Structure formats: C-alpha cells, structure tokens
Tab-separated table of C-alpha atoms and ligand atoms in Angstrom:
chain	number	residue	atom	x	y	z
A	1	UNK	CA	105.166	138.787	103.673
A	2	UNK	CA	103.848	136.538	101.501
A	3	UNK	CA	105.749	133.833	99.376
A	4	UNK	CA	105.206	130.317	97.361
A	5	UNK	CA	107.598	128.273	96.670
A	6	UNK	CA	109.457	126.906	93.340
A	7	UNK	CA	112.384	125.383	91.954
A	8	UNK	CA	115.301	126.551	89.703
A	9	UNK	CA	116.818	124.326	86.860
A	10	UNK	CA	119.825	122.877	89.189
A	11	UNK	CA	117.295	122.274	92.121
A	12	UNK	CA	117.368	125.204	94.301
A	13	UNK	CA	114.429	125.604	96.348
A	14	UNK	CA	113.199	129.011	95.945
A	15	UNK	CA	110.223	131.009	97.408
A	16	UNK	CA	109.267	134.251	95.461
A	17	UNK	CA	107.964	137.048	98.044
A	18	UNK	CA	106.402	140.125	98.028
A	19	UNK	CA	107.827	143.540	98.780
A	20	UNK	CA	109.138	143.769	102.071
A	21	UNK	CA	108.316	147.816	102.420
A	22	UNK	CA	105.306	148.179	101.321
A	23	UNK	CA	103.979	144.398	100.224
A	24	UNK	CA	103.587	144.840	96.591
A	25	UNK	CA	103.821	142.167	93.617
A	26	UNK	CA	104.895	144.547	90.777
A	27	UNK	CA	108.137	144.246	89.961
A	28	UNK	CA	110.624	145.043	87.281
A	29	UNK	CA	113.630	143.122	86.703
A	30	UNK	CA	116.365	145.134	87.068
A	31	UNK	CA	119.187	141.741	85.626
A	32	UNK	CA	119.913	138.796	86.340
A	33	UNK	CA	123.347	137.728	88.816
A	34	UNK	CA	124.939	135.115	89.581
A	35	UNK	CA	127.421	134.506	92.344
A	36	UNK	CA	130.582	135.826	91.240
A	37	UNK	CA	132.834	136.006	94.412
A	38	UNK	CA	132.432	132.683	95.065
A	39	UNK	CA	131.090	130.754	91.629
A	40	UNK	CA	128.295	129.128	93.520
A	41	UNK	CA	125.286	127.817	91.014
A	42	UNK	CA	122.077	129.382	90.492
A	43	UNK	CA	121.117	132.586	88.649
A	44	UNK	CA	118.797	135.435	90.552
A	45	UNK	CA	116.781	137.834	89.665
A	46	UNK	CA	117.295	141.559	90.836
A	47	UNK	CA	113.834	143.259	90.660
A	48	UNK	CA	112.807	146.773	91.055
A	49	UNK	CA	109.219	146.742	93.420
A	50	UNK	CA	106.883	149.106	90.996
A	51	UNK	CA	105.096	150.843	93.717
A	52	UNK	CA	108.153	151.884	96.407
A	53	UNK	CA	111.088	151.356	94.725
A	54	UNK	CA	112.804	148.718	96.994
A	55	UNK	CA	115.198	146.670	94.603
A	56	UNK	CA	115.480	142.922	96.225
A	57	UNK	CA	116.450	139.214	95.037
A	58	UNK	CA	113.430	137.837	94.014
A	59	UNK	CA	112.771	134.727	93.518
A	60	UNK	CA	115.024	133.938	96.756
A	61	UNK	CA	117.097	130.015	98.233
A	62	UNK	CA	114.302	129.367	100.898
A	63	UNK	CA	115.754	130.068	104.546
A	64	UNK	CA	116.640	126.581	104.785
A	65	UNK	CA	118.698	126.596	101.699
A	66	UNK	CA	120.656	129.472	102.045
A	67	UNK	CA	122.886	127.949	104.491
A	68	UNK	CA	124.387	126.641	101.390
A	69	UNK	CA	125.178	129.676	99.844
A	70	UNK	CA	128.045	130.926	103.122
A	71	UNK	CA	130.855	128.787	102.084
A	72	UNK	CA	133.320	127.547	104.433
A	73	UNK	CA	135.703	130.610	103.494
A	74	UNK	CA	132.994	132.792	103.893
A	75	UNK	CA	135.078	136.129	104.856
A	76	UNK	CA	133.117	137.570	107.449
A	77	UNK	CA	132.812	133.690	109.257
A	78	UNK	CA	136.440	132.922	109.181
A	79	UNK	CA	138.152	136.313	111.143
A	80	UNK	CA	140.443	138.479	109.407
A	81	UNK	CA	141.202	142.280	109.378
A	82	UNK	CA	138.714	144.625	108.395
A	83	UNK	CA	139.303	147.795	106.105
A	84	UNK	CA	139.951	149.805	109.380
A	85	UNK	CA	142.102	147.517	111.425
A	86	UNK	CA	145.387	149.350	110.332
A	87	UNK	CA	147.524	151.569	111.491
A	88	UNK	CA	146.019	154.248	109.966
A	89	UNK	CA	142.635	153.266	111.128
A	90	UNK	CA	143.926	152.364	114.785
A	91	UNK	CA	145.154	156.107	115.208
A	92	UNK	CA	142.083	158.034	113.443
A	93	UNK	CA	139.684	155.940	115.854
A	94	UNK	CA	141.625	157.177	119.143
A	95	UNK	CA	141.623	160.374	118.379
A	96	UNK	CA	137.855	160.843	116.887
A	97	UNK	CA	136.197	158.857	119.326
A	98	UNK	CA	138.131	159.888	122.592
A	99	UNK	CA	136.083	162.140	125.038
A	100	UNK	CA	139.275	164.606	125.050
A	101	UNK	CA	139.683	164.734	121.050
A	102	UNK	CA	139.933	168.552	120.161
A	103	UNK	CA	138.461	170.042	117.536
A	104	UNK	CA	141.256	169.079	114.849
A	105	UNK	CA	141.294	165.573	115.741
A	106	UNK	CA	137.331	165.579	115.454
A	107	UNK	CA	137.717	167.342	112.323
A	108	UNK	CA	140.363	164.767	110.821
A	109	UNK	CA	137.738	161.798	112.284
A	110	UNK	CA	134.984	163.014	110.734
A	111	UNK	CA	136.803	163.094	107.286
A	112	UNK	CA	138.213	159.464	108.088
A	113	UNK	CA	134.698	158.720	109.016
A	114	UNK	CA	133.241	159.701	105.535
A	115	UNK	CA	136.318	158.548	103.522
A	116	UNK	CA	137.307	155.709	105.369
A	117	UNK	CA	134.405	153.135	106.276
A	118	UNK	CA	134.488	154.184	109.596
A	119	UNK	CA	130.871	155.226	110.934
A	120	UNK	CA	130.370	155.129	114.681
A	121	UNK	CA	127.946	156.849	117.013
A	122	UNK	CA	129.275	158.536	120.709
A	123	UNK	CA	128.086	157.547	123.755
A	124	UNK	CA	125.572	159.813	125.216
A	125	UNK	CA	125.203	157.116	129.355
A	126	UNK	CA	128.063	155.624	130.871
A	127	UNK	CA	127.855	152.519	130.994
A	128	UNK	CA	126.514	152.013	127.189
A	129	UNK	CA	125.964	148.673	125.882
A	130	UNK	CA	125.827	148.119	121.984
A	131	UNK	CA	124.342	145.205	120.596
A	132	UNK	CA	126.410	143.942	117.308
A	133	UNK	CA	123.716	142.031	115.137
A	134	UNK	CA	125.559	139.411	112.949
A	135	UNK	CA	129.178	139.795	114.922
A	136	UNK	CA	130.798	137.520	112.700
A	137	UNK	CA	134.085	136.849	114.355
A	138	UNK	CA	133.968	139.945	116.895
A	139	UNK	CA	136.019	142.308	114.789
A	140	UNK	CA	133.897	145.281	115.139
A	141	UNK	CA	133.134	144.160	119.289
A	142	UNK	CA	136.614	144.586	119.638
A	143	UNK	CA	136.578	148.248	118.627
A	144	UNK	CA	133.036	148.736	120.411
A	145	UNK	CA	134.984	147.364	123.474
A	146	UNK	CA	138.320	149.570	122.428
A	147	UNK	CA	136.141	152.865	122.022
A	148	UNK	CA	134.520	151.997	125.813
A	149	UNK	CA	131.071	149.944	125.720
A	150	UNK	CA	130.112	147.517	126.931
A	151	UNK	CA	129.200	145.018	124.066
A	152	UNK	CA	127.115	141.940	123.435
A	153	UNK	CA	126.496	140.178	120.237
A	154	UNK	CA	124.534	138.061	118.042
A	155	UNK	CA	125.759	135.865	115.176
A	156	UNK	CA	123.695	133.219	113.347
A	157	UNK	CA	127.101	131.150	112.255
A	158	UNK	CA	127.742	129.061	115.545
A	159	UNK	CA	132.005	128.404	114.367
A	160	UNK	CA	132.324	132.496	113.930
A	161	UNK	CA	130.282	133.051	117.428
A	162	UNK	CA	132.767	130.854	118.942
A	163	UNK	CA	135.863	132.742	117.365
A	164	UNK	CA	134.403	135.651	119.131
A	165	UNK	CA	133.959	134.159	122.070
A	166	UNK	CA	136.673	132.197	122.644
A	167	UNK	CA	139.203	134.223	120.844
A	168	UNK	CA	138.137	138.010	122.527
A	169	UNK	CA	136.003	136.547	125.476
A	170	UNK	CA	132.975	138.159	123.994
A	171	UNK	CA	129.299	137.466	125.035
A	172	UNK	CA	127.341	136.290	121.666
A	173	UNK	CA	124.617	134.395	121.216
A	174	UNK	CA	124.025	132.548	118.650
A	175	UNK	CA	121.121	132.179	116.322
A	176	UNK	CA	118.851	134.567	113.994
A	177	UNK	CA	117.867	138.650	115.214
A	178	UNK	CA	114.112	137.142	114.579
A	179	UNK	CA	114.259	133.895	116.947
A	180	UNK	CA	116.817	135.524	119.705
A	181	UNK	CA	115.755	136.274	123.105
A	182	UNK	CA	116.640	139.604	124.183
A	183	UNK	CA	115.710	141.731	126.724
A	184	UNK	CA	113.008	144.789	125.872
A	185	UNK	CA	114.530	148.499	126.153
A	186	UNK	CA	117.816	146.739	126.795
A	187	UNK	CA	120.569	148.287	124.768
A	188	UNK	CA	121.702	151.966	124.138
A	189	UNK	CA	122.634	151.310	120.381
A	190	UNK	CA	122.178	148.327	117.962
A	191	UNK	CA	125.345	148.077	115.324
A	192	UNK	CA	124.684	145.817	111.805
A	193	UNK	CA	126.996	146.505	109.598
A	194	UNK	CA	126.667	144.669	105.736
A	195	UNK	CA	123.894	142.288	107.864
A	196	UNK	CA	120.274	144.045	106.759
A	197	UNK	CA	120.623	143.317	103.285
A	198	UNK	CA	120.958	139.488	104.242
A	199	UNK	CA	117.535	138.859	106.548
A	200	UNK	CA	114.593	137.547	105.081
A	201	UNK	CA	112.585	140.639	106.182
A	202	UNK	CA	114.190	143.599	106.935
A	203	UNK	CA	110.911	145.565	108.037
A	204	UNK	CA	110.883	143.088	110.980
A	205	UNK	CA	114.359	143.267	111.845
A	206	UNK	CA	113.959	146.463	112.247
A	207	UNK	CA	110.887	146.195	114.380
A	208	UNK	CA	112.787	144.146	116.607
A	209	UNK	CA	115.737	146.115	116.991
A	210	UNK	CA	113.259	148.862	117.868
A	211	UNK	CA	111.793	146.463	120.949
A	212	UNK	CA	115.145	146.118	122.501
A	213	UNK	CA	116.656	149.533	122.107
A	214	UNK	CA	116.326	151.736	124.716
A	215	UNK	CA	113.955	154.699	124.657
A	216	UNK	CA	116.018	157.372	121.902
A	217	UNK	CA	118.431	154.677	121.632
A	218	UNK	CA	119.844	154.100	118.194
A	219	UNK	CA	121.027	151.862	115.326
A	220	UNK	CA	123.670	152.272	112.995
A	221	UNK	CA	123.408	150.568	109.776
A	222	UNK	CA	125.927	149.685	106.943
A	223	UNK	CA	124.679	148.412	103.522
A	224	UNK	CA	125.993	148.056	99.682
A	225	UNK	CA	124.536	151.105	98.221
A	226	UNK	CA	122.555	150.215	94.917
A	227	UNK	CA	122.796	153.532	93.587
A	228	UNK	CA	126.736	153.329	94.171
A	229	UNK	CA	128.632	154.688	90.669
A	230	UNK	CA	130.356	151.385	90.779
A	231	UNK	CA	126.979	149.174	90.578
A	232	UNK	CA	126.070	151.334	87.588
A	233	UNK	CA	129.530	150.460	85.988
A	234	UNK	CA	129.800	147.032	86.968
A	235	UNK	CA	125.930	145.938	87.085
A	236	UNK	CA	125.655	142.051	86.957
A	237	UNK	CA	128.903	141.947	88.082
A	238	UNK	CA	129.050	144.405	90.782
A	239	UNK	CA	130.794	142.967	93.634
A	240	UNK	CA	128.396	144.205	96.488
A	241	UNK	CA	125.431	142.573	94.920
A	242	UNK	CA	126.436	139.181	96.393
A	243	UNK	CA	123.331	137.307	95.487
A	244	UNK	CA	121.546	134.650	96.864
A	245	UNK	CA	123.293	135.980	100.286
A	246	UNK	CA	122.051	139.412	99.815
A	247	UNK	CA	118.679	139.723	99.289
A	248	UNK	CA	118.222	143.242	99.572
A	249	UNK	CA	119.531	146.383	97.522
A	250	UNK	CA	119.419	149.133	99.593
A	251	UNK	CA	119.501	152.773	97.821
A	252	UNK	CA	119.242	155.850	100.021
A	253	UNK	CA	115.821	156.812	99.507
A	254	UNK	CA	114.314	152.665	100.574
A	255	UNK	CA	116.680	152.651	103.666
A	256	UNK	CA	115.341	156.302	104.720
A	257	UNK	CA	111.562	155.423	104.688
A	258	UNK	CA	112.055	151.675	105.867
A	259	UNK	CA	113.397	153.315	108.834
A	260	UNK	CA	110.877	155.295	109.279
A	261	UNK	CA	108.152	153.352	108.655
A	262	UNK	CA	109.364	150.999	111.417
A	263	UNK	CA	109.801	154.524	113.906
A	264	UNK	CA	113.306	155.674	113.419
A	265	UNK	CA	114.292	159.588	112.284
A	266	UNK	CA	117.428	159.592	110.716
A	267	UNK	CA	119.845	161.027	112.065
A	268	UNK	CA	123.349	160.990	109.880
A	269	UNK	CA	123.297	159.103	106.562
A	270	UNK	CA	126.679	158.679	104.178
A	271	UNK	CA	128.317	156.720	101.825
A	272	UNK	CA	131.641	155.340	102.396
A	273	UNK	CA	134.393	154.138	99.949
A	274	UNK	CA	135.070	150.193	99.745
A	275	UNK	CA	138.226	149.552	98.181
A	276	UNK	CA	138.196	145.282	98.431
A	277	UNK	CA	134.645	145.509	96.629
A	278	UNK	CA	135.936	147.413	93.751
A	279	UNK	CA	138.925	145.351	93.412
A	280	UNK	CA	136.706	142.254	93.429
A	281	UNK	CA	134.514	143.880	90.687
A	282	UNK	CA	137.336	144.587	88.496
A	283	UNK	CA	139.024	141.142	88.838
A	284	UNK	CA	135.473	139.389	88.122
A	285	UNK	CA	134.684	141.844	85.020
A	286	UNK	CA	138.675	141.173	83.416
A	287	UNK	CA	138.294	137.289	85.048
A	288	UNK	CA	141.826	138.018	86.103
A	289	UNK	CA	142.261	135.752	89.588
A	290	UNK	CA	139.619	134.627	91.756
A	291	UNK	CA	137.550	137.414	93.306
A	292	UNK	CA	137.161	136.936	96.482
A	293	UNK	CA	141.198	136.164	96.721
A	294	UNK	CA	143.494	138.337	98.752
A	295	UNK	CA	143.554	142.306	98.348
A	296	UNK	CA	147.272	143.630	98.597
A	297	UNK	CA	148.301	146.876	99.788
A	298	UNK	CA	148.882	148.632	96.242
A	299	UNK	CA	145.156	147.552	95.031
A	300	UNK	CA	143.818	149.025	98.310
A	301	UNK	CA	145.630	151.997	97.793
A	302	UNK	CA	144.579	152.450	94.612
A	303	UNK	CA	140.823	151.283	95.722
A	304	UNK	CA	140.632	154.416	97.565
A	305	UNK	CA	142.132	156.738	95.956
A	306	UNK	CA	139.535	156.267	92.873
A	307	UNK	CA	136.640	156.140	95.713
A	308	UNK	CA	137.480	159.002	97.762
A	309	UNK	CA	134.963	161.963	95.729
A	310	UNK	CA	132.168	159.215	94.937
A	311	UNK	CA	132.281	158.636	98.796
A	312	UNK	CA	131.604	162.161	99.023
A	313	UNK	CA	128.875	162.364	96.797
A	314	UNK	CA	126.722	159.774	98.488
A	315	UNK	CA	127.516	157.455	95.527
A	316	UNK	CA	130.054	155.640	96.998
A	317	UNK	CA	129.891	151.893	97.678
A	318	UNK	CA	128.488	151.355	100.419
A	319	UNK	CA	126.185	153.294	102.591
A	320	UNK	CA	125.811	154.197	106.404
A	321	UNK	CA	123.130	155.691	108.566
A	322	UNK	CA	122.613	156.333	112.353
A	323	UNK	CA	119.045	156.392	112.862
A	324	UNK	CA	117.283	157.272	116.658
A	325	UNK	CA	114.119	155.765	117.833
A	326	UNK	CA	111.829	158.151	118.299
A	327	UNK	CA	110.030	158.631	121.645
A	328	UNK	CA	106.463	157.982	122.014
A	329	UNK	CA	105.793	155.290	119.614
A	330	UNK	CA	103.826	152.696	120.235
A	331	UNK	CA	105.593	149.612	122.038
A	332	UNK	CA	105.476	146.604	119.948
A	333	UNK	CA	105.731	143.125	120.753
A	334	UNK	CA	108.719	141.080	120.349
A	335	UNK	CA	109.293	140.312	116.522
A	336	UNK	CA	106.399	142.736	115.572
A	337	UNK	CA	103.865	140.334	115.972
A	338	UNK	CA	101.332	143.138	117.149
A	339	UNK	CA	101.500	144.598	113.613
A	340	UNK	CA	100.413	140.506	112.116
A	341	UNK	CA	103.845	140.213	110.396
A	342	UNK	CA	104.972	136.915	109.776
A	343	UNK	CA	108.749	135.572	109.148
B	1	ZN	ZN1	107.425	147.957	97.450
C-alpha cells in the first residue's frame, strides 16, 4: 500500500493511502465526518475507490497517532455487557448452539442469530480452538469458552488484555494481528467482530488470518455495513462510521471479493440489527445527550423493534459473514510477505 504523509489544520499527522483491494488512487469523496461519539478533533474524508468500490477514510491519523483517537472510555477497552449478554441472549445461545438443540430450538437460534447480533459458527473437531482478534475485555471469549472451545486471544490495548486475563483467566496476547507471533495452521476458526474496519490494511489481515487457520478452517467477521438504511439516513452522522478509528466501510459486495481475493469462499453472510448504534445516531443528529452515554432498556427496545425487517433485508446495521479457507491455495508466508505487501 502506498501512502505520504501530511498534516491537518489542528496538527494531526496524516498519511493518505491507496486502495487497500485493489491499489487504486481514484477516489470520490463520499462526505466529510467528524468524530461524533466522542467529539475528538479532526475532520475525515470518506472516499469511494473509483475502480472497486471499497469506501475507506482517506486521508488517515498515521498508526502512531491513532492511539489518540481510543479514549480512556473507549467502550470496547473498558468491559461492559454486550447486546447479547442478557437474559434473553443467555437462553437463545444454549439452546442454538448445544449439540442436542432440536430442530425448534435451531429454528428459534437461527432467527435470534439474524435478528439479534448473534452470528457464531459450530464446531466441526473436538477440541476446537478459536482465535478472537481484538478481544477487548474477553466478552465474546467468555461465550467462545461457554459454547465449548477452547479460546485464545489477541488485543492490541494492553489495560483491556489484562481485564481479560485477569478478570476470566483468558490467554491473550497483546499487540497488533500484523506483528503477533502465532503459530501456522494453528486454529480451527478466527472470530473479529467490529475489528477489520479498524487495521491499517485489511487485505493483509486477512492474509494472515489465512496463515494461521487451519486447512478449511474459518473466520467469522462482523463489520458496520455502509450500505445499512441507517447510514443512508444518518450519513455524516451515522453512528457506525466512527472515524479516524474506523478506517474502512465495508458494504457487502467489498467484504465478499476481499475475501476472496485473499482465498476465502463465503460461506453465510447477514446483516444484523444494532440497536445502541441507532440510538447513538439519533441522539448525535437531535444533539440531545452525549452519544456514546448509556443506552436504557426502553431505547433498546425500541432500537430493535425499528431494526428487525432492515436486518432482514441485508440492510441492517451491521454486517456478518463466515467465510472458509479454501483448500489448495497456495501457503503464504507470515504477514503475506510472499505476495511483496508492506504494512
Ligand atoms: Zn479499489
């Protein structure tokens, strides 16, 4: 990827890049954001690449900047519950993912699946061992662990490794997917959920997840969808934009052939409601109380109801896909460096 490097009118180092799919330098600017959930400075560009399609921040905080842009209440660094950890959740997870579910209690887990957030592969080897890429806290290793793997995780924030770790007793290391030393062909399934649309190249995240899964092992993948009918509404001000921390805009049609340019086949791909980001959308478009503030029960309730048929219609908020390796590929080196990728 290529990239020079600039500076924005409060200072920000910035580098502007080249496509990530398919390395072009067209773009179209889709608008400019800011960071509404948490009022940091800076304005960014979204931009449309001509040639493929990808939408991605562009110009971008240089890796060494962005640091700056997770504050100290960063959500996903600090712990907390998740859409799913509820009662409601707890019971539609038992009975969906349990080896002796019957066909109802599949049935009723596949529609929580779809409606409800909740998007998880089954094991196919006993033991299995899922890799979590960007853990956070451990929330989602504790239901990996609940639903029987074995798990292992990676998270670049050192304070949330150590929740997860000290908290749950978790193995994590800590550090970025790119510099982390994994084993080859070592895991059955690689888990990122809302983490792709943060790395500085997804293409050779990818490529590395691919080195360290397991032949046909797969990777399950939650994003903000792009073409969501709440980014349409909300544009600028869509809460799943998130920029400088996301610097990727996944749409259906970029994920698909990103994966399989880097030698996955899909396998499953959805879109899932997300009540808290269409709260947070609403309360930054009506700048009634501070977006990224707590969620109660009646706004979540509410959140979903209005998300349920968008969900359906693979427009709603965010987007999930299980994708398998496919066999016979050619093994690559450890962060891609076979196909002259650099970071
Ligand atoms: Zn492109």
């Amino acid at each position: 990827m290529m990239s020079f490097t600039e500076f924005d009118a409060t200072g920000i180092e910035l580098e502007r890049i080249s496509c990530d799919l398919c390395g072009g330098n067209e773009t179209t600017l889709e608008f400019e954001a800011k960071d509404i959930r948490y009022g940091l400075p800076g304005s960014f560009n979204v931009v449309r690449c001509r040639k493929c399609h990808l939408v991605f921040t562009n110009p971008r905080p240089l890796k060494r900047a962005s640091n700056a842009y997770y504050p100290d209440d960063y959500r996903p660094h600090i712990g907390g519950k998740r859409e799913y950890e509820n009662w409601f959740g707890a019971v539609y997870r038992r009975m969906a993912f349990s080896r002796k579910a019957n066909l109802f209690s599949r049935m009723l887990g596949d529609v929580y699946n779809h409606l409800a957030y909740r998007q998880f592969v089954s094991k196919e080897v006993d033991p299995a061992l899922v890799l979590d890429v960007g853990c956070g806290t451990g929330d989602y290793l504790g239901v990996w662990r609940e639903l029987g793997w074995n798990v292992q995780g990676l998270e670049m924030d050192d304070s949330a490794a150590g929740i997860a770790k000290k908290k749950l007793g978790f193995c994590v290391g800590v550090g970025r997917l790119a510099e982390a030393t994994l084993p080859a062909a070592g895991f059955d399934l690689v888990a990122m959920s809302h983490v792709l649309e943060h790395m500085h190249s997804p293409s050779l995240a990818l490529r590395k997840i691919a080195h360290v899964l397991k032949p046909g092992g797969r990777i399950l993948i939650t994003v903000p969808n792009y073409a969501s009918w709440d980014r349409h509404v909300f544009g600028p001000r869509w809460q799943g934009l998130e920029v400088p921390r996301h610097l990727y805009h996944f749409e259906p049609q970029s994920l698909s052939v990103m994966l399989e340019s880097e030698g996955f086949a899909i396998e499953q791909m959805g879109s899932s409601a997300h009540p808290g980001s269409l709260i947070r959308s609403i309360r930054g478009l009506c700048k009634k109380g501070r977006p990224s503030g707590r969620i109660s029960s009646v706004e979540r309730c509410l959140g979903w109801f209005v998300q349920l048929v968008p969900a359906l219609l693979m427009c709603g908020t965010s987007l999930w896909v299980v994708a398998r390796l496919r066999s016979g590929r050619e093994p690559l080196g450890e962060n891609g460096k076979s196909a002259g990728k650099t970071t």
